[in-house]
């Protein structure tokens, strides 16, 4: 009886002596000199949410293990539990241990939670860096308070200051998982991104570039201008590594003036204005076109020095330009 009682206490002694240390390593292309002298961990790097989840998960795991075994333990334990006790002395690898388990193990759950939390912190850091570095357009992040241990969600809004009601912002729903990020657009399109920070940053930069062109389209409708052409992915001009450039062409209410806008994530903004032929003095005369009615057509484009335009942001400058080219009634 005494030996059976001691065998029953053996699992409890293992639980009390258990100490787990988790450290995630991310390999980069840094030099060996920097690897030789690693930086000391900061006190802010401690993740209390992960620690709480790990404690809760380990307690649930031990409760399931103790309650599922028929007493007395371990003499009449199931065959799978007997084999698992030999994993340490026999030096089983991950493949052999997974074959003995019918469900996902504790270590796999811990790794998945750790990957998710680090991916969520990287996403937040990427969004915050873009918001602090780029003032126009503005990027906002609204994190959900109700999340799963393996998935979190954040809503990203791209707006222009002072034109939130006129220019509808781009809304993106980021579902952060374990090793990937699912981006859901407002129209239902789904894009899957990897865990790399650069991929998420390039995607957000391309969306911010498209927002400027969408803002010109909404502003033209409010001011009475006509949209002649619009494209989210321009097939002409230099090819950019981050994403395709967007372009739009709008005409004044009387059709005399036209404004063409091209905006790219790398090349930036380029604005061209097309004036009527009658207002261009240095336009060479043509011997082919003799009728004066063709002089009412618009002439070649002229680029606007956008850096010297007055205005606090891109949409405000575009509003001033459209107001200056709109004829007085």
C-alpha positions as a Python dict, from the first residue, in 0.01 Angstrom:
ca = {
    (1, 'X'): (0, 0, 0),
    (2, 'X'): (284, 238, 82),
    (3, 'X'): (455, 179, -254),
    (4, 'X'): (129, 235, -442),
    (5, 'X'): (72, 560, -248),
    (6, 'X'): (421, 683, -340),
    (7, 'X'): (361, 603, -705),
    (8, 'X'): (48, 811, -697),
    (9, 'X'): (243, 1112, -564),
    (10, 'X'): (511, 1094, -829),
    (11, 'X'): (329, 1309, -1093),
    (12, 'X'): (265, 1582, -835),
    (13, 'X'): (637, 1603, -760),
    (14, 'X'): (710, 1643, -1129),
    (15, 'X'): (461, 1928, -1156),
    (16, 'X'): (612, 2121, -866),
    (17, 'X'): (966, 2091, -998),
    (18, 'X'): (876, 2195, -1352),
    (19, 'X'): (1040, 2517, -1473),
    (20, 'X'): (993, 2637, -1831),
    (21, 'X'): (1198, 2901, -2009),
    (22, 'X'): (1092, 3019, -2358),
    (23, 'X'): (1307, 3229, -2587),
    (24, 'X'): (1225, 3310, -2950),
    (25, 'X'): (1514, 3372, -3188),
    (26, 'X'): (1477, 3549, -3523),
    (27, 'X'): (1769, 3503, -3761),
    (28, 'X'): (1870, 3810, -3964),
    (29, 'X'): (2144, 3896, -4208),
    (30, 'X'): (2352, 4090, -3959),
    (31, 'X'): (2727, 4063, -3929),
    (32, 'X'): (2896, 3815, -3700),
    (33, 'X'): (3043, 4094, -3489),
    (34, 'X'): (2695, 4209, -3391),
    (35, 'X'): (2597, 3852, -3305),
    (36, 'X'): (2900, 3811, -3083),
    (37, 'X'): (2784, 4095, -2857),
    (38, 'X'): (2406, 4062, -2824),
    (39, 'X'): (2213, 4340, -2659),
    (40, 'X'): (2082, 4290, -2310),
    (41, 'X'): (1707, 4239, -2294),
    (42, 'X'): (1514, 4541, -2181),
    (43, 'X'): (1270, 4518, -1891),
    (44, 'X'): (989, 4629, -2128),
    (45, 'X'): (1041, 4320, -2342),
    (46, 'X'): (868, 4099, -2085),
    (47, 'X'): (529, 3994, -2220),
    (48, 'X'): (289, 3958, -1930),
    (49, 'X'): (2, 3852, -2155),
    (50, 'X'): (203, 3560, -2288),
    (51, 'X'): (310, 3462, -1936),
    (52, 'X'): (-53, 3462, -1820),
    (53, 'X'): (-162, 3252, -2117),
    (54, 'X'): (118, 3003, -2061),
    (55, 'X'): (29, 2957, -1692),
    (56, 'X'): (-335, 2906, -1780),
    (57, 'X'): (-253, 2661, -2058),
    (58, 'X'): (-17, 2454, -1842),
    (59, 'X'): (-275, 2426, -1565),
    (60, 'X'): (-540, 2310, -1810),
    (61, 'X'): (-296, 2060, -1958),
    (62, 'X'): (-206, 1910, -1619),
    (63, 'X'): (-571, 1898, -1520),
    (64, 'X'): (-658, 1704, -1833),
    (65, 'X'): (-367, 1467, -1785),
    (66, 'X'): (-453, 1391, -1422),
    (67, 'X'): (-826, 1359, -1475),
    (68, 'X'): (-802, 1139, -1784),
    (69, 'X'): (-587, 873, -1618),
    (70, 'X'): (-762, 596, -1431),
    (71, 'X'): (-630, 554, -1078),
    (72, 'X'): (-415, 403, -936),
    (73, 'X'): (-158, 596, -1139),
    (74, 'X'): (65, 508, -1322),
    (75, 'X'): (27, 129, -1295),
    (76, 'X'): (-302, 118, -1491),
    (77, 'X'): (-244, 426, -1707),
    (78, 'X'): (-328, 414, -2080),
    (79, 'X'): (-61, 291, -2316),
    (80, 'X'): (-1, 633, -2470),
    (81, 'X'): (89, 792, -2135),
    (82, 'X'): (338, 515, -2060),
    (83, 'X'): (513, 578, -2389),
    (84, 'X'): (523, 953, -2332),
    (85, 'X'): (712, 906, -2004),
    (86, 'X'): (996, 753, -2203),
    (87, 'X'): (1028, 1056, -2431),
    (88, 'X'): (1298, 1215, -2213),
    (89, 'X'): (1516, 913, -2130),
    (90, 'X'): (1488, 772, -2483),
    (91, 'X'): (1553, 1112, -2646),
    (92, 'X'): (1248, 1112, -2870),
    (93, 'X'): (1236, 1377, -3138),
    (94, 'X'): (934, 1591, -3233),
    (95, 'X'): (811, 1350, -3499),
    (96, 'X'): (809, 1053, -3263),
    (97, 'X'): (631, 1245, -2990),
    (98, 'X'): (365, 1372, -3230),
    (99, 'X'): (294, 1014, -3337),
    (100, 'X'): (218, 919, -2977),
    (101, 'X'): (-23, 1207, -2923),
    (102, 'X'): (-370, 1212, -3070),
    (103, 'X'): (-414, 1589, -3028),
    (104, 'X'): (-187, 1892, -3036),
    (105, 'X'): (76, 1895, -2764),
    (106, 'X'): (148, 2161, -2505),
    (107, 'X'): (471, 2273, -2669),
    (108, 'X'): (299, 2329, -3005),
    (109, 'X'): (32, 2543, -2838),
    (110, 'X'): (296, 2749, -2660),
    (111, 'X'): (488, 2806, -2983),
    (112, 'X'): (173, 2911, -3167),
    (113, 'X'): (78, 3159, -2896),
    (114, 'X'): (429, 3304, -2888),
    (115, 'X'): (437, 3344, -3267),
    (116, 'X'): (100, 3517, -3264),
    (117, 'X'): (197, 3763, -2991),
    (118, 'X'): (525, 3853, -3161),
    (119, 'X'): (349, 3894, -3496),
    (120, 'X'): (94, 4122, -3334),
    (121, 'X'): (368, 4336, -3178),
    (122, 'X'): (546, 4362, -3514),
    (123, 'X'): (225, 4471, -3683),
    (124, 'X'): (162, 4738, -3421),
    (125, 'X'): (519, 4861, -3452),
    (126, 'X'): (493, 4885, -3831),
    (127, 'X'): (167, 5082, -3819),
    (128, 'X'): (300, 5318, -3551),
    (129, 'X'): (620, 5386, -3746),
    (130, 'X'): (423, 5476, -4059),
    (131, 'X'): (185, 5698, -3862),
    (132, 'X'): (474, 5890, -3703),
    (133, 'X'): (678, 5917, -4023),
    (134, 'X'): (406, 6008, -4275),
    (135, 'X'): (176, 6298, -4191),
    (136, 'X'): (-31, 6304, -4509),
    (137, 'X'): (-240, 6094, -4538),
    (138, 'X'): (-308, 5994, -4181),
    (139, 'X'): (-319, 5630, -4075),
    (140, 'X'): (-515, 5518, -3768),
    (141, 'X'): (-537, 5180, -3598),
    (142, 'X'): (-829, 5062, -3384),
    (143, 'X'): (-745, 4738, -3201),
    (144, 'X'): (-1017, 4500, -3089),
    (145, 'X'): (-1037, 4423, -2719),
    (146, 'X'): (-1191, 4079, -2773),
    (147, 'X'): (-929, 3853, -2930),
    (148, 'X'): (-847, 3486, -2947),
    (149, 'X'): (-524, 3334, -2819),
    (150, 'X'): (-423, 3260, -3180),
    (151, 'X'): (-583, 3553, -3365),
    (152, 'X'): (-623, 3929, -3318),
    (153, 'X'): (-792, 4192, -3531),
    (154, 'X'): (-722, 4559, -3598),
    (155, 'X'): (-906, 4806, -3821),
    (156, 'X'): (-681, 5043, -4015),
    (157, 'X'): (-822, 5374, -4141),
    (158, 'X'): (-646, 5598, -4395),
    (159, 'X'): (-787, 5952, -4395),
    (160, 'X'): (-699, 6310, -4490),
    (161, 'X'): (-718, 6571, -4216),
    (162, 'X'): (-1025, 6791, -4253),
    (163, 'X'): (-1181, 6584, -4532),
    (164, 'X'): (-1300, 6276, -4346),
    (165, 'X'): (-1664, 6326, -4452),
    (166, 'X'): (-1602, 6420, -4817),
    (167, 'X'): (-1320, 6178, -4898),
    (168, 'X'): (-1420, 5833, -4780),
    (169, 'X'): (-1125, 5671, -4613),
    (170, 'X'): (-979, 5332, -4694),
    (171, 'X'): (-1082, 5075, -4434),
    (172, 'X'): (-874, 4763, -4389),
    (173, 'X'): (-945, 4480, -4148),
    (174, 'X'): (-622, 4303, -4048),
    (175, 'X'): (-672, 3957, -3898),
    (176, 'X'): (-339, 3867, -3738),
    (177, 'X'): (-288, 3495, -3707),
    (178, 'X'): (8, 3277, -3617),
    (179, 'X'): (226, 3302, -3927),
    (180, 'X'): (26, 3523, -4164),
    (181, 'X'): (-199, 3829, -4181),
    (182, 'X'): (-530, 3830, -4367),
    (183, 'X'): (-632, 4172, -4501),
    (184, 'X'): (-1003, 4221, -4571),
    (185, 'X'): (-1100, 4524, -4779),
    (186, 'X'): (-1429, 4707, -4757),
    (187, 'X'): (-1554, 4543, -5078),
    (188, 'X'): (-1475, 4194, -4946),
    (189, 'X'): (-1143, 4132, -5120),
    (190, 'X'): (-903, 3923, -4913),
    (191, 'X'): (-523, 3948, -4935),
    (192, 'X'): (-291, 3717, -4742),
    (193, 'X'): (41, 3859, -4619),
    (194, 'X'): (331, 3674, -4461),
    (195, 'X'): (492, 3747, -4125),
    (196, 'X'): (754, 3978, -4276),
    (197, 'X'): (733, 4341, -4164),
    (198, 'X'): (851, 4476, -4498),
    (199, 'X'): (563, 4313, -4682),
    (200, 'X'): (305, 4475, -4454),
    (201, 'X'): (480, 4812, -4478),
    (202, 'X'): (487, 4802, -4859),
    (203, 'X'): (120, 4709, -4869),
    (204, 'X'): (20, 4998, -4642),
    (205, 'X'): (230, 5243, -4847),
    (206, 'X'): (54, 5135, -5165),
    (207, 'X'): (-285, 5178, -4997),
    (208, 'X'): (-189, 5527, -4879),
    (209, 'X'): (-87, 5614, -5234),
    (210, 'X'): (-421, 5493, -5369),
    (211, 'X'): (-604, 5694, -5104),
    (212, 'X'): (-476, 6021, -5251),
    (213, 'X'): (-618, 5935, -5594),
    (214, 'X'): (-950, 5825, -5442),
    (215, 'X'): (-961, 6157, -5254),
    (216, 'X'): (-924, 6350, -5582),
    (217, 'X'): (-1211, 6150, -5728),
    (218, 'X'): (-1442, 6229, -5435),
    (219, 'X'): (-1336, 6594, -5432),
    (220, 'X'): (-1408, 6629, -5805),
    (221, 'X'): (-1764, 6506, -5754),
    (222, 'X'): (-1822, 6760, -5476),
    (223, 'X'): (-1681, 7054, -5676),
    (224, 'X'): (-1864, 6970, -5996),
    (225, 'X'): (-1567, 6844, -6198),
    (226, 'X'): (-1598, 6549, -6435),
    (227, 'X'): (-1392, 6232, -6397),
    (228, 'X'): (-1248, 6140, -6737),
    (229, 'X'): (-1035, 5840, -6638),
    (230, 'X'): (-942, 5655, -6323),
    (231, 'X'): (-707, 5362, -6262),
    (232, 'X'): (-569, 5200, -5949),
    (233, 'X'): (-294, 5024, -6144),
    (234, 'X'): (-136, 5233, -6417),
    (235, 'X'): (34, 5031, -6689),
    (236, 'X'): (245, 5321, -6820),
    (237, 'X'): (551, 5490, -6679),
    (238, 'X'): (827, 5356, -6456),
    (239, 'X'): (765, 5030, -6273),
    (240, 'X'): (784, 5061, -5894),
    (241, 'X'): (905, 4786, -5667),
    (242, 'X'): (652, 4846, -5387),
    (243, 'X'): (333, 4856, -5593),
    (244, 'X'): (165, 5001, -5899),
    (245, 'X'): (95, 5372, -5926),
    (246, 'X'): (-257, 5517, -5943),
    (247, 'X'): (-380, 5792, -6175),
    (248, 'X'): (-687, 6003, -6238),
    (249, 'X'): (-786, 6271, -6490),
    (250, 'X'): (-1061, 6522, -6416),
    (251, 'X'): (-1202, 6806, -6630),
    (252, 'X'): (-1348, 7140, -6526),
    (253, 'X'): (-1727, 7197, -6545),
    (254, 'X'): (-1700, 7382, -6879),
    (255, 'X'): (-1439, 7140, -7016),
    (256, 'X'): (-1163, 7398, -7071),
    (257, 'X'): (-916, 7272, -6812),
    (258, 'X'): (-807, 6923, -6716),
    (259, 'X'): (-600, 6798, -6422),
    (260, 'X'): (-410, 6471, -6433),
    (261, 'X'): (-276, 6321, -6111),
    (262, 'X'): (-34, 6030, -6085),
    (263, 'X'): (62, 5902, -5742),
    (264, 'X'): (303, 5616, -5669),
    (265, 'X'): (437, 5469, -5345),
    (266, 'X'): (797, 5542, -5445),
    (267, 'X'): (777, 5812, -5712),
    (268, 'X'): (538, 6030, -5516),
    (269, 'X'): (279, 6270, -5651),
    (270, 'X'): (286, 6433, -5994),
    (271, 'X'): (17, 6682, -6102),
    (272, 'X'): (-29, 6806, -6460),
    (273, 'X'): (-266, 7079, -6582),
    (274, 'X'): (-394, 7105, -6938),
    (275, 'X'): (-485, 7459, -7049),
    (276, 'X'): (-690, 7563, -7355),
    (277, 'X'): (-498, 7630, -7674),
    (278, 'X'): (-618, 7987, -7686),
    (279, 'X'): (-434, 8070, -7361),
    (280, 'X'): (-100, 7923, -7472),
    (281, 'X'): (102, 8193, -7649),
    (282, 'X'): (412, 7994, -7739),
    (283, 'X'): (216, 7713, -7903),
    (284, 'X'): (347, 7662, -8258),
    (285, 'X'): (99, 7713, -8539),
    (286, 'X'): (8, 7420, -8756),
    (287, 'X'): (-22, 7436, -9134),
    (288, 'X'): (-254, 7135, -9135),
    (289, 'X'): (-520, 7260, -8890),
    (290, 'X'): (-657, 7588, -9033),
    (291, 'X'): (-1004, 7602, -8879),
    (292, 'X'): (-1030, 7822, -8570),
    (293, 'X'): (-1273, 7588, -8397),
    (294, 'X'): (-986, 7350, -8311),
    (295, 'X'): (-830, 7621, -8097),
    (296, 'X'): (-1095, 7548, -7834),
    (297, 'X'): (-934, 7212, -7762),
    (298, 'X'): (-692, 7175, -7476),
    (299, 'X'): (-321, 7198, -7541),
    (300, 'X'): (-27, 7001, -7395),
    (301, 'X'): (9, 6930, -7022),
    (302, 'X'): (220, 7144, -6792),
    (303, 'X'): (350, 7009, -6462),
    (304, 'X'): (264, 7189, -6140),
    (305, 'X'): (537, 7257, -5883),
    (306, 'X'): (348, 7077, -5609),
    (307, 'X'): (597, 7156, -5332),
    (308, 'X'): (530, 7530, -5368),
    (309, 'X'): (154, 7500, -5362),
    (310, 'X'): (-20, 7644, -5057),
    (311, 'X'): (-213, 7408, -4834),
    (312, 'X'): (-173, 7190, -4528),
    (313, 'X'): (-221, 6858, -4708),
    (314, 'X'): (-265, 6706, -5051),
    (315, 'X'): (-645, 6731, -5068),
    (316, 'X'): (-646, 7095, -4958),
    (317, 'X'): (-394, 7186, -5230),
    (318, 'X'): (-604, 7006, -5488),
    (319, 'X'): (-913, 7194, -5373),
    (320, 'X'): (-735, 7528, -5419),
    (321, 'X'): (-617, 7425, -5765),
    (322, 'X'): (-964, 7319, -5875),
    (323, 'X'): (-1116, 7641, -5734),
    (324, 'X'): (-863, 7851, -5927),
    (325, 'X'): (-941, 7674, -6256),
    (326, 'X'): (-1320, 7674, -6210),
    (327, 'X'): (-1479, 7955, -6415),
    (328, 'X'): (-1683, 8212, -6232),
    (329, 'X'): (-2054, 8195, -6313),
}
